[in-house]
CSV table of C-alpha atoms and ligand atoms in Angstrom, one decimal:
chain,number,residue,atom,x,y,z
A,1,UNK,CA,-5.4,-25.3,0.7
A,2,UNK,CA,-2.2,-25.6,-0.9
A,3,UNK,CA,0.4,-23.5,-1.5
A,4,UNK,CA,3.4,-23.3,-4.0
A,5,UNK,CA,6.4,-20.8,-2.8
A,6,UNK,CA,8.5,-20.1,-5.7
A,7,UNK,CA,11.8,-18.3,-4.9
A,8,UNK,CA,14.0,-17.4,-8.2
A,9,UNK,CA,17.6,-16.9,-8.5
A,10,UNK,CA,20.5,-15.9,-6.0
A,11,UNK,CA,17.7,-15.6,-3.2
A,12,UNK,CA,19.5,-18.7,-1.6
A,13,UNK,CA,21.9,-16.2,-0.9
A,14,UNK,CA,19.9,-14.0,1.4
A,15,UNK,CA,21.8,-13.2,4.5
A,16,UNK,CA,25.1,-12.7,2.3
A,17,UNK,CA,24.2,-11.0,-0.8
A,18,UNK,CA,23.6,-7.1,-0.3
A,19,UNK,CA,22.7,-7.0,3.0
A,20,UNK,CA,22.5,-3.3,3.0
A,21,UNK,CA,19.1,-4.0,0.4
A,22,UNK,CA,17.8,-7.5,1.6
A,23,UNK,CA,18.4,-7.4,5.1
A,24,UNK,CA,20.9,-10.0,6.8
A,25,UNK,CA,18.3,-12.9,7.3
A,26,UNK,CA,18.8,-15.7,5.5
A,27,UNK,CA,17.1,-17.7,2.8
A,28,UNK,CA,16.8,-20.5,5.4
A,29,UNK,CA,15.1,-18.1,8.0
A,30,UNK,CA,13.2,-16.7,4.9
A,31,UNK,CA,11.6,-20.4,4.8
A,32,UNK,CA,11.4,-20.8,8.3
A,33,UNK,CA,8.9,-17.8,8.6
A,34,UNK,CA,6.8,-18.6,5.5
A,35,UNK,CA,6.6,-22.3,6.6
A,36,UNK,CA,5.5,-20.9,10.4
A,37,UNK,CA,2.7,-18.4,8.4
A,38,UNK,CA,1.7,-21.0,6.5
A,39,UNK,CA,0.9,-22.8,9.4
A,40,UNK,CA,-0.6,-20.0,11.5
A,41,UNK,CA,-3.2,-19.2,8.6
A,42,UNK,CA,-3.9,-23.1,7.9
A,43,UNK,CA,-1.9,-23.8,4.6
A,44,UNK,CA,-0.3,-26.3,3.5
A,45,UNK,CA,3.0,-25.1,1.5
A,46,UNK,CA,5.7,-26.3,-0.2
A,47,UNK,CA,9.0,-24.1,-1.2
A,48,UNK,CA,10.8,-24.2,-4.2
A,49,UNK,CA,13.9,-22.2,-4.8
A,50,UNK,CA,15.8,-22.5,-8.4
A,51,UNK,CA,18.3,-20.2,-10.4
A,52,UNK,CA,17.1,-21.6,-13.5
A,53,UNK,CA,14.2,-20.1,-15.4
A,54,UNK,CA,13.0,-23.1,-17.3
A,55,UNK,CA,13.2,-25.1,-14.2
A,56,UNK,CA,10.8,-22.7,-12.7
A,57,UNK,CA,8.7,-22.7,-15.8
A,58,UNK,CA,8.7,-26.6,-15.1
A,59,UNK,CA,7.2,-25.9,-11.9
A,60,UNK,CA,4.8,-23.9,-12.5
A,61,UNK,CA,3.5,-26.1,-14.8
A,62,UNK,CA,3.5,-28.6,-12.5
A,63,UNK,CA,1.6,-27.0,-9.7
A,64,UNK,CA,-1.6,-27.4,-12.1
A,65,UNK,CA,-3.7,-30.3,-10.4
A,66,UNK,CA,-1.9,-29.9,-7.0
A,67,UNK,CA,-1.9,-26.6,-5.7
A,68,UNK,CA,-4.7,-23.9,-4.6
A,69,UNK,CA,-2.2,-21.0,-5.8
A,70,UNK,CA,1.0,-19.7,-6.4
A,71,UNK,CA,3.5,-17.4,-4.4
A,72,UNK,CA,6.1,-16.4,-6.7
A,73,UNK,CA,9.4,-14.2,-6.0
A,74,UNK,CA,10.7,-14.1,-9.4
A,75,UNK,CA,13.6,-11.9,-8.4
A,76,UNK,CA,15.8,-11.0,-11.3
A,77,UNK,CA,13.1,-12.8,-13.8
A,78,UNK,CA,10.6,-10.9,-12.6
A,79,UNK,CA,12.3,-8.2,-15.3
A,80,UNK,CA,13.0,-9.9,-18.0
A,81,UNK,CA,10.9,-13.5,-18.3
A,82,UNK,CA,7.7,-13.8,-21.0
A,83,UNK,CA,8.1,-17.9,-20.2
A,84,UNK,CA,6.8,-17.3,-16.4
A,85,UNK,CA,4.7,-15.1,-17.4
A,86,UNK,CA,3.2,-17.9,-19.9
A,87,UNK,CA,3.6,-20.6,-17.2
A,88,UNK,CA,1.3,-18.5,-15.0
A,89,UNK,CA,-1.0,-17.8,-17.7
A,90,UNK,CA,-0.9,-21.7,-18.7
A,91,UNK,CA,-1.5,-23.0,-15.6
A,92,UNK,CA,-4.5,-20.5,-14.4
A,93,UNK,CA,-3.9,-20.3,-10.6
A,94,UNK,CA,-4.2,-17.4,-8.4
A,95,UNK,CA,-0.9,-16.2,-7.9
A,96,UNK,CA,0.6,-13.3,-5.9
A,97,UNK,CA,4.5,-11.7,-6.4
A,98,UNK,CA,6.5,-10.9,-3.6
A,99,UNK,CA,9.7,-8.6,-3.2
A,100,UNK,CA,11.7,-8.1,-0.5
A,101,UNK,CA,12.8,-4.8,-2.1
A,102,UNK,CA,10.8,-2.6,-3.1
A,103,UNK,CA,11.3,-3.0,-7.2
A,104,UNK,CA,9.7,0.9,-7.8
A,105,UNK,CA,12.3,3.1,-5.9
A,106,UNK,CA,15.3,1.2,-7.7
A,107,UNK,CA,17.1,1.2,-10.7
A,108,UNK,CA,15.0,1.9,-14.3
A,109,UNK,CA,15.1,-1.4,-15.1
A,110,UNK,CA,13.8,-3.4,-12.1
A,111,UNK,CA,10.6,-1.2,-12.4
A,112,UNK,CA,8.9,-3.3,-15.2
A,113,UNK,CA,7.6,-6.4,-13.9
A,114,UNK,CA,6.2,-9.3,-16.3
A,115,UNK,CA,4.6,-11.4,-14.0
A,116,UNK,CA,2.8,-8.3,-12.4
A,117,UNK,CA,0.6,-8.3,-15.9
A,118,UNK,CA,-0.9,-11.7,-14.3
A,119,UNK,CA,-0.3,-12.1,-10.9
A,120,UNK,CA,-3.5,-10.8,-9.3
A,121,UNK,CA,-1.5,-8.8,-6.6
A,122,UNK,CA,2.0,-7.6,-6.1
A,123,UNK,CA,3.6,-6.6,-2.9
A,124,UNK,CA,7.1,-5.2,-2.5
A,125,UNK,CA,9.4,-3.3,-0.1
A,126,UNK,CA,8.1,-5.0,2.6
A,127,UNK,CA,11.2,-7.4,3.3
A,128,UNK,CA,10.2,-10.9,4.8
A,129,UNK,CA,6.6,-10.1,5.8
A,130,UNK,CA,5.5,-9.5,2.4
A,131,UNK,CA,5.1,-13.4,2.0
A,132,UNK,CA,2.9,-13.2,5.2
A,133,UNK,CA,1.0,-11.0,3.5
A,134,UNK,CA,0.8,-12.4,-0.1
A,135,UNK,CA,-0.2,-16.0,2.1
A,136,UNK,CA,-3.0,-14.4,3.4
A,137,UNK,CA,-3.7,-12.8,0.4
A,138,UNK,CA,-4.0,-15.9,-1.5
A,139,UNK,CA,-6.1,-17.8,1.3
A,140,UNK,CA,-8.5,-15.3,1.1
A,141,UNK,CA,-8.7,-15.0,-2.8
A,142,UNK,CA,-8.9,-18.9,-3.1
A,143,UNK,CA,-11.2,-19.0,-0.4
A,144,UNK,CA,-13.9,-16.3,-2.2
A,145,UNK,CA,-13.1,-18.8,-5.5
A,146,UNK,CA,-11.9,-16.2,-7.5
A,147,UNK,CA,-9.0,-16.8,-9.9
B,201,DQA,C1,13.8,-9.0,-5.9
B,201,DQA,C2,14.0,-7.7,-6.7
B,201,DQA,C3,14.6,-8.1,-8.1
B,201,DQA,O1,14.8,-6.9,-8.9
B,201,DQA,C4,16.0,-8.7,-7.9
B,201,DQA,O2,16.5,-9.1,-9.1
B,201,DQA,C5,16.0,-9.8,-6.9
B,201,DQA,C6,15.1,-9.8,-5.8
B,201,DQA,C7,13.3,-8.7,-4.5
B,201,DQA,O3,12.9,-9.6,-3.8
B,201,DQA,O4,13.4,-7.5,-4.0
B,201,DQA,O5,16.7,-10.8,-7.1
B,201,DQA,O6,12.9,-9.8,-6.5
Protein backbone atom coordinates (compact mmCIF):
# COMPACT_ATOMS: atom_id res chain seq x y z
CA UNK A 1 0.00 0.00 0.00
CA UNK A 2 1.18 3.33 -0.78
CA UNK A 3 1.12 6.29 0.71
CA UNK A 4 1.43 10.05 -0.31
CA UNK A 5 2.31 12.55 2.79
CA UNK A 6 1.62 15.97 1.71
CA UNK A 7 2.82 18.72 4.05
CA UNK A 8 1.85 22.47 2.87
CA UNK A 9 3.46 25.65 3.52
CA UNK A 10 5.98 26.91 6.39
CA UNK A 11 5.64 23.39 8.02
CA UNK A 12 9.49 23.04 7.05
CA UNK A 13 9.78 25.34 9.67
CA UNK A 14 8.55 23.19 12.59
CA UNK A 15 10.85 23.35 15.41
CA UNK A 16 11.28 27.23 14.89
CA UNK A 17 8.06 28.69 14.00
CA UNK A 18 5.62 29.14 17.08
CA UNK A 19 6.90 26.73 19.19
CA UNK A 20 4.56 27.69 21.93
CA UNK A 21 1.59 26.14 19.24
CA UNK A 22 3.58 23.39 17.20
CA UNK A 23 5.79 22.08 19.63
CA UNK A 24 9.75 22.40 19.18
CA UNK A 25 10.21 19.17 16.96
CA UNK A 26 11.18 19.69 13.76
CA UNK A 27 9.83 19.10 10.25
CA UNK A 28 12.78 16.61 9.87
CA UNK A 29 11.81 14.67 13.08
CA UNK A 30 8.15 15.20 11.85
CA UNK A 31 9.33 12.82 8.81
CA UNK A 32 11.37 10.74 10.73
CA UNK A 33 8.31 9.53 12.79
CA UNK A 34 5.83 9.23 9.87
CA UNK A 35 8.50 7.35 7.89
CA UNK A 36 9.11 4.87 11.21
CA UNK A 37 4.88 4.49 11.35
CA UNK A 38 4.79 3.92 8.01
CA UNK A 39 6.96 1.20 8.47
CA UNK A 40 5.59 -0.27 11.75
CA UNK A 41 2.00 -0.56 10.06
CA UNK A 42 3.52 -1.93 6.56
CA UNK A 43 3.34 1.11 4.18
CA UNK A 44 5.17 2.27 1.88
CA UNK A 45 5.26 6.30 1.92
CA UNK A 46 6.60 8.98 0.25
CA UNK A 47 6.69 12.86 1.78
CA UNK A 48 6.20 15.80 -0.03
CA UNK A 49 6.46 19.14 1.48
CA UNK A 50 5.79 22.47 -0.73
CA UNK A 51 4.87 26.21 0.01
CA UNK A 52 3.24 26.50 -3.19
CA UNK A 53 -0.42 25.64 -3.75
CA UNK A 54 -0.37 24.69 -7.45
CA UNK A 55 2.68 22.68 -6.90
CA UNK A 56 0.65 20.61 -4.45
CA UNK A 57 -2.27 20.57 -6.77
CA UNK A 58 0.40 19.09 -9.21
CA UNK A 59 0.85 16.45 -6.79
CA UNK A 60 -2.05 15.44 -6.06
CA UNK A 61 -2.78 14.95 -9.37
CA UNK A 62 -0.01 12.92 -9.75
CA UNK A 63 -0.60 10.50 -7.00
CA UNK A 64 -3.51 9.09 -9.38
CA UNK A 65 -2.07 5.62 -10.68
CA UNK A 66 0.61 5.34 -7.91
CA UNK A 67 -0.65 5.73 -4.66
CA UNK A 68 -3.32 3.72 -2.24
CA UNK A 69 -4.27 7.24 -0.52
CA UNK A 70 -3.46 10.46 0.45
CA UNK A 71 -2.19 12.14 3.87
CA UNK A 72 -2.53 15.73 3.48
CA UNK A 73 -1.60 18.67 6.04
CA UNK A 74 -2.73 21.53 4.07
CA UNK A 75 -1.77 23.94 6.77
CA UNK A 76 -2.66 27.49 5.90
CA UNK A 77 -4.49 26.11 2.50
CA UNK A 78 -6.46 24.03 4.31
CA UNK A 79 -8.61 27.64 4.86
CA UNK A 80 -8.59 29.12 1.94
CA UNK A 81 -7.89 26.46 -1.23
CA UNK A 82 -11.01 25.28 -3.67
CA UNK A 83 -7.93 23.94 -6.13
CA UNK A 84 -6.98 21.13 -3.40
CA UNK A 85 -10.02 20.58 -2.71
CA UNK A 86 -10.65 19.85 -6.60
CA UNK A 87 -7.33 17.93 -6.91
CA UNK A 88 -8.73 15.61 -4.20
CA UNK A 89 -11.99 15.41 -5.74
CA UNK A 90 -10.11 14.82 -9.28
CA UNK A 91 -7.95 12.31 -8.32
CA UNK A 92 -10.58 10.09 -6.08
CA UNK A 93 -8.32 8.60 -3.40
CA UNK A 94 -8.99 8.09 0.17
CA UNK A 95 -7.49 10.80 1.88
CA UNK A 96 -7.22 11.83 5.55
CA UNK A 97 -6.17 15.68 6.92
CA UNK A 98 -3.96 16.08 9.63
CA UNK A 99 -3.25 19.13 12.10
CA UNK A 100 -0.86 19.52 14.53
CA UNK A 101 -3.01 22.14 16.07
CA UNK A 102 -6.10 21.77 16.81
CA UNK A 103 -7.81 24.19 13.90
CA UNK A 104 -11.33 24.39 16.17
CA UNK A 105 -10.08 26.17 19.40
CA UNK A 106 -8.22 28.93 17.29
CA UNK A 107 -8.81 31.95 15.59
CA UNK A 108 -12.42 32.39 13.45
CA UNK A 109 -10.85 31.89 10.45
CA UNK A 110 -8.74 28.62 10.75
CA UNK A 111 -12.09 26.85 11.72
CA UNK A 112 -13.43 26.39 8.11
CA UNK A 113 -11.60 23.67 6.40
CA UNK A 114 -12.09 22.98 2.51
CA UNK A 115 -10.47 19.82 2.28
CA UNK A 116 -12.52 18.51 5.27
CA UNK A 117 -15.75 18.63 2.71
CA UNK A 118 -13.67 15.57 1.04
CA UNK A 119 -11.17 14.10 3.00
CA UNK A 120 -13.00 11.17 4.60
CA UNK A 121 -11.50 11.96 8.07
CA UNK A 122 -9.90 14.79 9.83
CA UNK A 123 -7.81 14.75 12.86
CA UNK A 124 -6.39 17.71 14.66
CA UNK A 125 -4.81 18.93 17.99
CA UNK A 126 -3.04 15.90 18.35
CA UNK A 127 0.54 17.25 17.43
CA UNK A 128 2.85 14.63 15.61
CA UNK A 129 0.80 11.48 16.38
CA UNK A 130 -2.08 12.55 14.48
CA UNK A 131 -0.20 11.26 11.30
CA UNK A 132 0.21 7.92 13.20
CA UNK A 133 -3.22 7.95 13.43
CA UNK A 134 -4.48 9.25 9.99
CA UNK A 135 -1.64 6.21 8.62
CA UNK A 136 -3.54 3.80 10.25
CA UNK A 137 -6.57 5.29 9.40
CA UNK A 138 -5.98 5.09 5.72
CA UNK A 139 -4.56 1.40 5.89
CA UNK A 140 -7.53 0.36 7.24
CA UNK A 141 -10.00 2.28 4.91
CA UNK A 142 -7.91 1.11 1.79
CA UNK A 143 -7.81 -2.15 3.15
CA UNK A 144 -11.97 -2.55 3.60
CA UNK A 145 -11.81 -0.90 -0.31
CA UNK A 146 -13.72 1.80 0.49
CA UNK A 147 -12.95 5.28 -1.09
C1 LIG B 1 -2.01 23.71 10.64
C2 LIG B 1 -3.12 24.67 11.04
C3 LIG B 1 -3.30 25.77 10.01
O1 LIG B 1 -4.34 26.66 10.39
C4 LIG B 1 -2.02 26.55 9.86
O2 LIG B 1 -2.16 27.52 8.84
C5 LIG B 1 -0.82 25.70 9.64
C6 LIG B 1 -0.71 24.43 10.34
C7 LIG B 1 -1.71 22.66 11.74
O3 LIG B 1 -1.04 21.68 11.43
O4 LIG B 1 -2.12 22.84 12.89
O5 LIG B 1 0.10 26.09 8.94
O6 LIG B 1 -2.42 22.99 9.49
Amino acid sequence: MRILVINGPNLNMLGIREPDIYGKRTFRDLEQSVRAWAGEIGLDVELYQSNHEGDIVDRIQAALGRFDGILINPAAYTHTSVAILDALKAVGLPACEVHLSDISSREEFRKFSYVSLYAGKTIAGKGFDGYREGLVWLRDRIGAGGP
